[in-house]
Amino acid sequence: IPANLTTQEAKKFRKDARRKARAQGHSEDKLKFIIEGQEAIEAEKEAAAKEEKKKSKQKKEFPRINDILSTHATQKKLQEKIDKQTAINSAIPLAEKQKYVAIDCEMVGIG
């Protein structure tokens, strides 16, 4: 890029260079724009800094409040259910529990 171009002219210069590359069937990605009098290493550092700046500007993703509230509500209901079952089980004396045996219907077969 010629050093005497303004910002807008430099932008147009780069755009025209990309168009020429496309017209000739070359890849736009291989083009490297360096300002006259500037070293290639310095230009690459600036490009890397610009890329890093773009990455840091990405928005952070936060969980939706509705998802958090629904998860909390389901956990609360589950805990209440567990507490209720524990209270019922602790209300029955151990001697009473030992009198009965629970049989699951899937375990009983015909045969």
Coordinates of N, CA and C in Angstrom, one line a residue:
I1 N 0.9 -1.2 0.0 CA 0.0 0.0 0.0 C 0.9 1.2 0.0
P2 N 0.7 2.1 -0.9 CA 1.5 3.4 -0.9 C 1.3 4.1 0.4
A3 N 2.4 4.7 0.9 CA 2.4 5.4 2.2 C 1.6 6.7 2.2
N4 N 1.4 7.3 1.0 CA 0.8 8.6 1.0 C -0.7 8.6 0.9
L5 N -1.3 7.4 0.9 CA -2.8 7.3 0.8 C -3.5 7.6 2.2
T6 N -4.7 8.1 2.1 CA -5.5 8.4 3.3 C -6.1 7.0 3.7
T7 N -6.8 7.0 4.8 CA -7.4 5.8 5.3 C -8.4 5.3 4.3
Q8 N -9.3 6.1 3.8 CA -10.3 5.7 2.8 C -9.7 5.2 1.5
E9 N -8.6 5.9 1.0 CA -8.0 5.5 -0.2 C -7.3 4.2 0.0
A10 N -6.7 4.0 1.1 CA -6.0 2.7 1.4 C -7.1 1.5 1.4
K11 N -8.2 1.8 2.0 CA -9.3 0.8 2.0 C -9.7 0.5 0.6
K12 N -9.9 1.5 -0.2 CA -10.3 1.3 -1.6 C -9.2 0.5 -2.4
F13 N -7.9 0.8 -2.1 CA -6.8 0.1 -2.7 C -6.8 -1.4 -2.4
R14 N -7.1 -1.7 -1.1 CA -7.1 -3.1 -0.7 C -8.3 -3.8 -1.3
K15 N -9.4 -3.1 -1.4 CA -10.6 -3.7 -2.0 C -10.4 -4.0 -3.5
D16 N -9.8 -3.0 -4.2 CA -9.5 -3.2 -5.6 C -8.5 -4.4 -5.8
A17 N -7.5 -4.5 -4.9 CA -6.6 -5.6 -5.0 C -7.3 -7.0 -4.8
R18 N -8.2 -7.0 -3.9 CA -9.0 -8.3 -3.7 C -9.8 -8.6 -4.9
R19 N -10.4 -7.6 -5.5 CA -11.2 -7.8 -6.7 C -10.4 -8.4 -7.9
K20 N -9.2 -7.8 -8.0 CA -8.3 -8.2 -9.1 C -7.9 -9.7 -8.9
A21 N -7.6 -10.0 -7.6 CA -7.2 -11.4 -7.2 C -8.3 -12.4 -7.5
R22 N -9.6 -12.0 -7.2 CA -10.7 -12.8 -7.5 C -10.9 -13.0 -9.0
A23 N -10.7 -11.9 -9.8 CA -10.9 -12.0 -11.2 C -9.8 -12.9 -11.9
Q24 N -8.7 -12.9 -11.3 CA -7.6 -13.8 -11.8 C -7.7 -15.2 -11.3
G25 N -8.6 -15.5 -10.4 CA -8.8 -16.8 -9.9 C -7.8 -17.1 -8.7
H26 N -7.2 -16.1 -8.1 CA -6.4 -16.3 -6.9 C -7.2 -16.2 -5.6
S27 N -6.6 -16.7 -4.5 CA -7.3 -16.6 -3.2 C -7.0 -15.3 -2.6
E28 N -8.1 -14.7 -2.0 CA -8.0 -13.4 -1.4 C -7.2 -13.5 -0.1
D29 N -7.2 -14.7 0.5 CA -6.6 -14.9 1.8 C -5.1 -14.8 1.7
K30 N -4.5 -15.1 0.6 CA -3.1 -15.0 0.4 C -2.5 -13.6 0.3
L31 N -3.4 -12.6 0.1 CA -2.9 -11.3 0.0 C -2.5 -10.7 1.3
K32 N -1.3 -10.1 1.3 CA -0.8 -9.4 2.5 C -0.6 -7.9 2.1
F33 N -1.2 -7.0 2.9 CA -1.1 -5.6 2.6 C 0.0 -5.0 3.6
I34 N 1.0 -4.4 3.0 CA 2.1 -3.8 3.8 C 2.2 -2.4 3.3
I35 N 2.3 -1.4 4.2 CA 2.5 0.0 3.9 C 3.9 0.2 3.5
E36 N 4.1 1.0 2.5 CA 5.5 1.2 2.0 C 6.4 1.8 3.1
G37 N 7.6 1.2 3.2 CA 8.5 1.7 4.3 C 8.3 0.9 5.6
Q38 N 7.3 0.1 5.7 CA 7.1 -0.6 6.9 C 7.5 -2.1 6.7
E39 N 8.1 -2.7 7.7 CA 8.6 -4.0 7.6 C 7.5 -5.0 7.7
A40 N 7.6 -6.2 7.0 CA 6.6 -7.2 7.0 C 6.3 -7.7 8.4
I41 N 7.3 -7.9 9.2 CA 7.1 -8.4 10.6 C 6.3 -7.5 11.4
E42 N 6.5 -6.2 11.3 CA 5.8 -5.2 12.0 C 4.3 -5.2 11.5
A43 N 4.1 -5.4 10.2 CA 2.7 -5.4 9.7 C 2.0 -6.6 10.2
E44 N 2.7 -7.8 10.3 CA 2.1 -9.0 10.8 C 1.7 -8.8 12.3
K45 N 2.5 -8.2 13.1 CA 2.2 -7.9 14.5 C 1.0 -7.1 14.6
E46 N 0.9 -6.1 13.8 CA -0.3 -5.2 13.9 C -1.6 -6.0 13.5
A47 N -1.5 -6.9 12.5 CA -2.6 -7.7 12.1 C -3.0 -8.6 13.2
A48 N -2.0 -9.2 13.8 CA -2.3 -10.1 15.0 C -3.0 -9.4 16.1
A49 N -2.5 -8.2 16.4 CA -3.1 -7.4 17.5 C -4.5 -7.0 17.1
K50 N -4.8 -6.7 15.9 CA -6.2 -6.4 15.5 C -7.1 -7.6 15.6
E51 N -6.6 -8.8 15.3 CA -7.3 -10.0 15.4 C -7.6 -10.4 16.8
E52 N -6.6 -10.2 17.7 CA -6.8 -10.4 19.1 C -7.8 -9.5 19.7
K53 N -7.8 -8.2 19.3 CA -8.8 -7.3 19.7 C -10.2 -7.7 19.3
K54 N -10.4 -8.2 18.1 CA -11.7 -8.6 17.7 C -12.2 -9.8 18.5
K55 N -11.3 -10.7 18.9 CA -11.7 -11.9 19.7 C -12.1 -11.4 21.1
S56 N -11.4 -10.4 21.6 CA -11.7 -10.0 23.0 C -13.0 -9.3 23.1
K57 N -13.5 -8.8 22.0 CA -14.8 -8.0 22.0 C -16.0 -8.9 21.9
Q58 N -15.8 -10.2 21.7 CA -17.0 -11.1 21.6 C -17.8 -11.1 22.9
K59 N -19.1 -11.2 22.8 CA -19.9 -11.1 24.0 C -19.8 -12.4 24.8
K60 N -19.9 -12.2 26.1 CA -19.9 -13.4 27.0 C -21.3 -13.9 27.0
E61 N -21.4 -15.2 27.1 CA -22.8 -15.8 27.1 C -23.1 -16.1 28.6
F62 N -24.3 -15.7 29.0 CA -24.8 -15.9 30.3 C -26.0 -16.8 30.2
P63 N -26.3 -17.6 31.2 CA -27.5 -18.5 31.2 C -28.7 -17.6 31.3
R64 N -29.8 -18.1 30.7 CA -31.1 -17.4 30.7 C -31.6 -17.5 32.1
I65 N -32.3 -16.4 32.6 CA -32.8 -16.4 33.9 C -34.0 -17.4 34.1
N66 N -34.7 -17.6 33.0 CA -35.9 -18.5 33.0 C -35.3 -20.0 33.2
D67 N -34.2 -20.3 32.6 CA -33.6 -21.6 32.8 C -33.1 -21.8 34.2
I68 N -32.5 -20.8 34.7 CA -32.0 -20.9 36.1 C -33.2 -21.1 37.1
L69 N -34.3 -20.3 36.9 CA -35.4 -20.4 37.8 C -36.1 -21.7 37.7
S70 N -36.3 -22.3 36.5 CA -36.9 -23.6 36.3 C -36.1 -24.7 36.9
T71 N -34.8 -24.6 36.8 CA -33.9 -25.6 37.4 C -34.0 -25.5 38.9
H72 N -34.0 -24.3 39.4 CA -34.1 -24.2 40.9 C -35.5 -24.7 41.4
A73 N -36.6 -24.4 40.6 CA -37.9 -24.9 41.0 C -38.0 -26.4 41.0
T74 N -37.4 -27.1 40.0 CA -37.4 -28.5 40.0 C -36.6 -29.1 41.1
Q75 N -35.5 -28.5 41.4 CA -34.6 -29.0 42.5 C -35.4 -28.9 43.9
K76 N -36.1 -27.8 44.0 CA -36.8 -27.5 45.2 C -38.0 -28.5 45.4
K77 N -38.7 -28.8 44.3 CA -39.8 -29.8 44.3 C -39.2 -31.2 44.7
L78 N -38.1 -31.6 44.1 CA -37.5 -32.8 44.3 C -37.1 -33.0 45.8
Q79 N -36.5 -31.9 46.3 CA -36.1 -31.9 47.7 C -37.3 -32.0 48.7
E80 N -38.4 -31.3 48.3 CA -39.6 -31.4 49.2 C -40.1 -32.8 49.1
K81 N -40.1 -33.5 48.0 CA -40.6 -34.8 47.8 C -39.7 -35.8 48.7
I82 N -38.4 -35.6 48.6 CA -37.5 -36.5 49.4 C -37.7 -36.3 50.9
D83 N -37.9 -35.0 51.3 CA -38.1 -34.7 52.7 C -39.4 -35.3 53.2
K84 N -40.5 -35.3 52.3 CA -41.8 -35.8 52.7 C -41.7 -37.3 52.9
Q85 N -41.0 -38.0 51.9 CA -40.9 -39.5 52.0 C -40.0 -39.9 53.2
T86 N -39.0 -39.1 53.5 CA -38.2 -39.4 54.7 C -39.0 -39.2 56.0
A87 N -39.9 -38.2 56.0 CA -40.7 -38.0 57.2 C -41.7 -39.2 57.4
I88 N -42.3 -39.6 56.3 CA -43.2 -40.8 56.4 C -42.5 -42.0 56.8
N89 N -41.3 -42.3 56.3 CA -40.5 -43.5 56.7 C -40.1 -43.4 58.1
S90 N -39.7 -42.3 58.6 CA -39.2 -42.2 59.9 C -40.4 -42.2 61.0
A91 N -41.6 -42.0 60.5 CA -42.8 -42.0 61.4 C -43.2 -43.5 61.7
I92 N -42.8 -44.4 60.9 CA -43.2 -45.8 61.1 C -42.1 -46.5 62.0
P93 N -42.5 -47.1 63.1 CA -41.4 -47.7 63.9 C -40.8 -48.9 63.2
L94 N -39.5 -49.2 63.7 CA -38.7 -50.3 63.1 C -39.4 -51.6 63.2
A95 N -40.0 -51.9 64.3 CA -40.7 -53.2 64.6 C -41.8 -53.4 63.5
E96 N -42.6 -52.3 63.2 CA -43.6 -52.4 62.2 C -43.1 -52.6 60.8
K97 N -42.0 -52.0 60.5 CA -41.4 -52.2 59.2 C -40.9 -53.6 59.0
Q98 N -40.4 -54.3 60.0 CA -39.9 -55.6 59.9 C -41.0 -56.7 59.7
K99 N -42.2 -56.3 59.9 CA -43.3 -57.3 59.8 C -43.7 -57.5 58.3
Y100 N -43.4 -56.5 57.4 CA -43.8 -56.6 56.0 C -42.6 -56.7 55.1
V101 N -42.9 -57.4 54.0 CA -42.0 -57.5 52.9 C -42.6 -57.0 51.6
A102 N -41.9 -56.1 50.9 CA -42.4 -55.5 49.7 C -41.9 -56.4 48.5
I103 N -42.8 -56.7 47.6 CA -42.5 -57.5 46.5 C -42.9 -56.7 45.2
D104 N -41.9 -56.6 44.3 CA -42.2 -55.8 43.1 C -42.9 -56.8 42.1
C105 N -43.9 -56.4 41.5 CA -44.7 -57.2 40.6 C -43.8 -57.7 39.4
E106 N -42.8 -57.0 39.0 CA -42.0 -57.5 37.9 C -41.1 -58.6 38.3
M107 N -40.8 -58.8 39.6 CA -40.0 -59.8 40.1 C -40.7 -61.1 40.2
V108 N -42.0 -61.1 40.3 CA -42.8 -62.3 40.5 C -43.2 -62.8 39.1
G109 N -42.8 -64.1 38.8 CA -43.1 -64.6 37.5 C -44.0 -65.8 37.6
I110 N -44.5 -66.2 36.4 CA -45.4 -67.3 36.4 C -44.5 -68.5 35.8
G111 N -44.5 -69.6 36.5 CA -43.7 -70.6 35.9 C -43.6 -71.8 36.7

